Short mmCIF file of C-alpha atoms and ligand atoms in Angstrom, two decimals:
data_model
loop_
_atom_site.label_atom_id
_atom_site.label_comp_id
_atom_site.label_asym_id
_atom_site.label_seq_id
_atom_site.Cartn_x
_atom_site.Cartn_y
_atom_site.Cartn_z
CA MET T 1 17.72 -25.99 105.53
CA ARG T 2 21.59 -25.40 106.31
CA LEU T 3 20.83 -26.93 110.01
CA LYS T 4 18.40 -30.10 108.82
CA ASP T 5 17.85 -32.42 111.44
CA LYS T 6 20.52 -30.70 113.53
CA VAL T 7 19.74 -30.39 117.33
CA ALA T 8 20.69 -27.25 119.21
CA ILE T 9 20.38 -26.28 122.89
CA VAL T 10 19.89 -22.45 123.07
CA THR T 11 20.59 -21.19 126.79
CA GLY T 12 18.43 -17.89 127.57
CA GLY T 13 16.50 -19.06 124.56
CA ALA T 14 13.37 -17.51 125.39
CA SER T 15 14.13 -14.02 125.00
CA GLY T 16 15.72 -11.45 122.75
CA ILE T 17 18.74 -12.68 120.61
CA GLY T 18 18.24 -16.36 122.21
CA GLU T 19 14.73 -16.05 121.05
CA SER T 20 15.29 -14.84 117.62
CA THR T 21 17.97 -17.59 117.17
CA ILE T 22 15.78 -20.47 118.22
CA LYS T 23 12.94 -18.98 115.23
CA GLU T 24 15.92 -18.95 112.89
CA MET T 25 17.26 -22.21 113.86
CA VAL T 26 14.03 -23.99 113.56
CA LYS T 27 13.62 -22.24 109.97
CA GLU T 28 16.62 -23.95 108.59
CA GLY T 29 15.54 -27.34 109.89
CA ALA T 30 16.78 -27.97 113.43
CA LYS T 31 15.06 -29.25 116.26
CA VAL T 32 15.83 -27.09 119.25
CA VAL T 33 15.77 -26.78 123.27
CA ILE T 34 14.67 -23.38 124.43
CA ALA T 35 16.78 -23.69 127.92
CA ASP T 36 15.89 -20.79 130.13
CA LEU T 37 14.92 -19.66 133.57
CA ASN T 38 11.91 -17.89 132.52
CA GLU T 39 9.37 -20.52 132.30
CA GLU T 40 6.14 -18.62 130.97
CA ALA T 41 7.87 -17.13 127.87
CA GLY T 42 10.02 -20.53 127.21
CA SER T 43 6.85 -22.73 127.16
CA LEU T 44 4.97 -19.86 125.30
CA LEU T 45 7.67 -20.06 122.59
CA ALA T 46 7.90 -24.03 122.46
CA ASN T 47 3.81 -24.35 122.16
CA LYS T 48 4.01 -21.63 119.58
CA LEU T 49 6.95 -23.44 117.31
CA CYS T 50 5.36 -26.92 117.78
CA LYS T 51 1.65 -25.70 116.29
CA ASP T 52 3.45 -24.41 113.29
CA GLY T 53 5.01 -27.95 113.21
CA LYS T 54 8.65 -27.36 114.42
CA GLU T 55 10.73 -29.47 116.94
CA ALA T 56 10.88 -27.32 120.13
CA ILE T 57 10.95 -28.36 123.61
CA TYR T 58 11.34 -25.78 126.80
CA MET T 59 13.45 -26.84 129.70
CA LYS T 60 13.46 -24.79 132.86
CA VAL T 61 17.24 -24.28 133.44
CA ASP T 62 19.33 -22.19 135.57
CA VAL T 63 22.72 -21.96 133.65
CA THR T 64 24.82 -21.46 137.03
CA ASP T 65 23.40 -24.72 138.32
CA GLU T 66 25.56 -27.53 137.47
CA GLU T 67 22.81 -30.40 138.10
CA MET T 68 20.68 -28.42 136.02
CA VAL T 69 23.03 -27.99 133.17
CA GLN T 70 23.34 -31.93 133.53
CA ARG T 71 20.03 -32.57 133.33
CA MET T 72 19.29 -30.20 130.37
CA VAL T 73 21.81 -32.41 128.24
CA ALA T 74 20.54 -36.24 129.66
CA SER T 75 17.06 -34.57 128.66
CA THR T 76 18.09 -33.34 125.35
CA ILE T 77 19.60 -36.61 124.50
CA ASP T 78 16.38 -38.59 125.88
CA GLN T 79 14.20 -36.51 123.85
CA PHE T 80 16.27 -36.11 120.31
CA GLY T 81 19.12 -38.51 120.44
CA ARG T 82 22.30 -36.34 119.82
CA ILE T 83 23.44 -32.89 120.63
CA ASP T 84 24.68 -31.24 117.52
CA ILE T 85 25.06 -27.38 118.47
CA LEU T 86 25.01 -25.17 121.78
CA PHE T 87 24.19 -21.77 121.85
CA ASN T 88 25.73 -20.23 124.94
CA ASN T 89 23.65 -17.17 125.03
CA ALA T 90 22.03 -16.73 128.09
CA GLY T 91 23.30 -13.66 130.18
CA ILE T 92 22.53 -10.41 132.35
CA GLY T 93 23.95 -7.10 132.23
CA SER T 94 24.11 -4.30 134.89
CA THR T 95 25.49 -0.87 134.74
CA GLN T 96 27.04 0.44 138.47
CA PRO T 97 30.09 2.23 139.35
CA THR T 98 32.80 -0.27 140.39
CA ASP T 99 33.18 1.11 143.85
CA GLU T 100 29.62 0.50 144.50
CA VAL T 101 29.50 -3.13 143.31
CA SER T 102 28.49 -5.66 145.86
CA MET T 103 30.38 -9.14 146.12
CA GLU T 104 27.41 -10.70 145.62
CA ASP T 105 26.49 -8.75 142.36
CA TRP T 106 29.83 -9.17 141.18
CA ARG T 107 29.85 -13.08 141.82
CA ASN T 108 26.22 -13.08 140.21
CA MET T 109 27.16 -11.58 137.14
CA LEU T 110 30.33 -13.77 136.50
CA SER T 111 28.30 -16.87 137.68
CA VAL T 112 25.48 -16.58 134.79
CA ASN T 113 27.73 -14.86 132.04
CA LEU T 114 31.08 -16.88 132.52
CA ASP T 115 30.33 -20.11 134.85
CA GLY T 116 27.03 -20.91 132.54
CA VAL T 117 29.24 -21.11 129.22
CA PHE T 118 31.78 -23.25 131.16
CA LEU T 119 29.21 -25.61 132.25
CA ALA T 120 27.19 -26.17 129.34
CA ALA T 121 29.93 -26.48 127.18
CA LYS T 122 31.72 -29.18 129.42
CA HIS T 123 28.38 -31.17 129.43
CA VAL T 124 27.72 -31.06 125.77
CA ILE T 125 31.33 -32.04 124.81
CA LYS T 126 30.85 -35.61 125.30
CA TYR T 127 27.55 -35.88 123.41
CA MET T 128 29.38 -33.75 120.68
CA ARG T 129 32.35 -36.33 120.29
CA LYS T 130 30.02 -39.18 120.31
CA ASN T 131 28.55 -37.84 116.91
CA GLY T 132 32.12 -37.09 115.69
CA GLY T 133 31.98 -33.63 116.07
CA GLY T 134 29.42 -30.19 116.81
CA SER T 135 29.56 -26.48 116.91
CA ILE T 136 29.61 -24.42 120.00
CA VAL T 137 28.75 -20.56 119.62
CA ASN T 138 29.07 -18.48 122.58
CA ASN T 139 27.48 -14.89 122.99
CA ALA T 140 30.34 -12.27 124.01
CA SER T 141 29.74 -8.76 123.62
CA ILE T 142 31.67 -5.86 121.69
CA LEU T 143 32.31 -5.08 125.82
CA GLY T 144 34.70 -8.19 125.82
CA HIS T 145 36.95 -6.53 123.56
CA VAL T 146 36.93 -3.15 124.68
CA GLY T 147 36.22 -1.36 128.15
CA GLN T 148 33.67 0.77 129.18
CA GLY T 149 32.48 2.50 132.22
CA ALA T 150 30.84 1.38 135.00
CA THR T 151 30.45 -2.23 133.64
CA LEU T 152 33.48 -4.10 135.17
CA ALA T 153 31.89 -7.37 136.15
CA TYR T 154 29.98 -7.46 132.49
CA THR T 155 33.23 -6.62 130.84
CA ALA T 156 35.48 -9.23 132.88
CA SER T 157 32.63 -11.77 131.96
CA LYS T 158 32.68 -11.28 128.38
CA GLY T 159 36.46 -10.94 127.78
CA ALA T 160 36.65 -14.08 129.33
CA VAL T 161 34.23 -15.61 127.12
CA VAL T 162 36.24 -14.24 124.07
CA ASN T 163 39.30 -15.81 125.38
CA LEU T 164 37.80 -19.17 126.63
CA THR T 165 36.42 -19.76 123.23
CA LYS T 166 39.76 -19.89 121.74
CA THR T 167 40.87 -22.13 124.20
CA LEU T 168 37.94 -24.67 123.85
CA ALA T 169 38.50 -24.16 119.92
CA LEU T 170 42.23 -25.41 120.47
CA GLU T 171 41.45 -28.40 122.78
CA TYR T 172 38.76 -30.06 121.08
CA VAL T 173 39.82 -29.00 117.10
CA SER T 174 40.85 -32.82 116.66
CA GLU T 175 37.58 -34.07 117.55
CA ASN T 176 35.80 -31.79 114.94
CA ILE T 177 34.06 -29.77 117.43
CA ARG T 178 34.29 -26.01 116.33
CA VAL T 179 33.87 -23.13 119.03
CA ASN T 180 33.22 -19.56 117.99
CA ALA T 181 31.85 -16.36 119.90
CA VAL T 182 29.69 -13.50 118.33
CA SER T 183 30.30 -10.00 119.75
CA PRO T 184 27.28 -8.22 119.51
CA GLY T 185 27.18 -4.34 119.42
CA TYR T 186 24.07 -2.61 121.23
CA ILE T 187 21.28 -4.85 120.33
CA ASP T 188 17.42 -3.62 120.77
CA THR T 189 16.21 -6.53 123.46
CA PRO T 190 14.94 -6.33 126.88
CA LEU T 191 18.50 -6.36 127.99
CA ILE T 192 18.76 -2.83 127.11
CA SER T 193 14.79 -1.75 127.27
CA GLY T 194 15.70 0.14 130.64
CA ALA T 195 17.78 2.69 128.89
CA THR T 196 16.49 6.27 128.95
CA ASP T 197 15.75 8.17 125.58
CA GLU T 198 19.17 9.79 126.24
CA LYS T 199 21.19 6.94 126.81
CA ARG T 200 19.60 5.24 123.77
CA ASN T 201 20.80 8.03 121.57
CA LEU T 202 23.87 7.97 123.12
CA LEU T 203 24.41 4.08 122.39
CA ILE T 204 23.18 4.73 118.75
CA SER T 205 25.93 7.04 118.20
CA LEU T 206 28.47 4.64 119.07
CA HIS T 207 27.43 2.45 116.12
CA PRO T 208 28.87 3.92 112.62
CA LEU T 209 25.99 2.29 111.11
CA GLY T 210 23.41 4.85 112.79
CA ARG T 211 21.35 2.39 114.96
CA LEU T 212 20.85 -0.62 117.31
CA GLY T 213 20.94 -3.98 116.13
CA LYS T 214 18.09 -6.29 115.83
CA PRO T 215 18.05 -9.84 117.44
CA ASP T 216 17.50 -11.47 114.09
CA GLU T 217 21.10 -9.96 112.96
CA VAL T 218 22.71 -11.50 115.51
CA ALA T 219 20.71 -14.88 115.12
CA LYS T 220 21.80 -15.09 111.57
CA ALA T 221 25.30 -14.51 112.57
CA VAL T 222 24.69 -17.39 114.87
CA VAL T 223 23.46 -19.91 112.46
CA PHE T 224 25.97 -19.21 109.82
CA LEU T 225 28.72 -20.04 112.80
CA ALA T 226 26.84 -23.12 113.75
CA SER T 227 26.39 -24.42 110.35
CA ASP T 228 28.75 -25.87 107.75
CA ASP T 229 29.04 -23.13 106.01
CA ALA T 230 31.81 -22.05 108.60
CA SER T 231 33.28 -25.32 108.35
CA PHE T 232 36.73 -23.65 108.57
CA ILE T 233 36.11 -21.37 111.05
CA THR T 234 36.91 -22.15 114.70
CA GLY T 235 38.29 -20.02 117.72
CA THR T 236 37.38 -16.62 116.27
CA SER T 237 35.02 -14.23 117.36
CA LEU T 238 32.50 -12.76 115.01
CA ALA T 239 31.66 -8.81 115.80
CA VAL T 240 27.86 -8.44 114.51
CA ASP T 241 28.23 -4.34 115.57
CA GLY T 242 27.16 -1.81 113.16
CA GLY T 243 31.25 -1.07 112.57
CA TYR T 244 31.32 -0.39 116.81
CA LEU T 245 34.95 -2.16 116.79
CA ALA T 246 36.21 -0.98 113.70
CA ARG T 247 36.96 2.23 115.37
N1 NAD X 301 21.20 -6.89 124.14
C1 NAD X 301 22.62 -6.41 123.78
O1 NAD X 301 23.01 -4.97 123.32
C2 NAD X 301 23.57 -7.35 123.89
C3 NAD X 301 24.91 -6.98 123.61
C4 NAD X 301 26.06 -7.74 123.45
C5 NAD X 301 26.01 -8.95 124.20
N2 NAD X 301 24.52 -9.60 124.33
C6 NAD X 301 24.41 -10.87 125.08
O2 NAD X 301 23.46 -11.24 124.46
C7 NAD X 301 22.95 -12.23 125.37
C8 NAD X 301 21.14 -12.34 125.35
O3 NAD X 301 20.64 -11.22 125.90
P1 NAD X 301 19.49 -10.50 125.42
O4 NAD X 301 20.03 -8.80 124.96
O5 NAD X 301 19.04 -10.96 124.42
O6 NAD X 301 19.07 -10.30 126.91
P2 NAD X 301 17.29 -11.03 127.24
O7 NAD X 301 17.36 -10.37 128.63
O8 NAD X 301 16.58 -10.73 126.33
O9 NAD X 301 17.44 -12.14 127.20
C9 NAD X 301 18.44 -13.26 128.12
C10 NAD X 301 17.54 -14.54 128.74
O10 NAD X 301 18.45 -15.08 129.44
C11 NAD X 301 17.78 -15.87 130.35
N3 NAD X 301 18.86 -15.88 131.64
C12 NAD X 301 19.21 -14.83 132.35
N4 NAD X 301 19.65 -15.82 133.33
C13 NAD X 301 19.88 -17.27 133.24
C14 NAD X 301 20.11 -18.26 134.14
N5 NAD X 301 20.96 -18.23 135.18
N6 NAD X 301 19.66 -19.22 133.27
C15 NAD X 301 18.89 -19.51 132.31
N7 NAD X 301 18.53 -18.59 131.50
C16 NAD X 301 19.06 -17.24 132.05
C17 NAD X 301 16.60 -14.90 130.42
O11 NAD X 301 15.38 -15.30 131.34
C18 NAD X 301 16.15 -14.37 129.41
O12 NAD X 301 15.07 -15.14 128.78
C19 NAD X 301 23.80 -12.05 126.79
O13 NAD X 301 24.42 -13.23 127.03
C20 NAD X 301 23.94 -10.80 126.61
O14 NAD X 301 25.29 -10.52 127.52
C21 NAD X 301 23.66 -8.70 124.52
#
């Protein structure tokens, strides 16, 4: 029970890596907020966890909307009285040649994957300060560390997440707020479910461990970083990538 009585917000918590992290966090004793645009999946997950005796609530949030993010934080305080952990996980992906990317698509990607991280961190910090500390984990990507064709906006957003993690960590270190990132390799979630068999096999071949990752393998790393087991770790990005970045 490494997160016993801790209160955690997980953005994008209704699906994929976020959903797995919610499940790992409640196993470890946390009270959780599933913050997601997807009302149906989010409510379903919260109801299921509550039936199993866990403390979980769903909140409809668009992480690009500052008012909604502020409401998410205020409602978490109303409901649970504190915020100890934020997992900034909501994100979108796309593959498109750079010379075909519209300004709207570019802005949308940066808005969800980057503005969303800034906004949630901005609004939880004051409550973490009140608690005497907290832990923020940002979901970056291997593509925050290396380039790849036809993913310009995605790689730009994730590279920014890796570096803002360092700045946030340094900025709030004296207030006992640790800030880290995870950098997953390709993980078998709805985000990549559209890939053809050929593309999927290509992706598998890029991971020295010879397979795609599973959402719970990332979730376990997030729980570690969020917990006191990682008490001397801040400002880093933990690759959960089957060896992808080692090459
Ligand atoms: N799947 C991978 O291979 C992979 C690899 C590296 C990093 N990541 C990162 O992991 C994170 C989660 O991805 P996933 O693979 O679990 O995808 P997913 O599509 O299964 O889950 C993403 C969730 O985010 C939610 N979401 C999207 N836009 C939102 C918004 N504006 N406000 C609130 N919620 C929103 C969706 O409704 C969905 O529930 C993303 O940040 C992604 O970039 C994924």
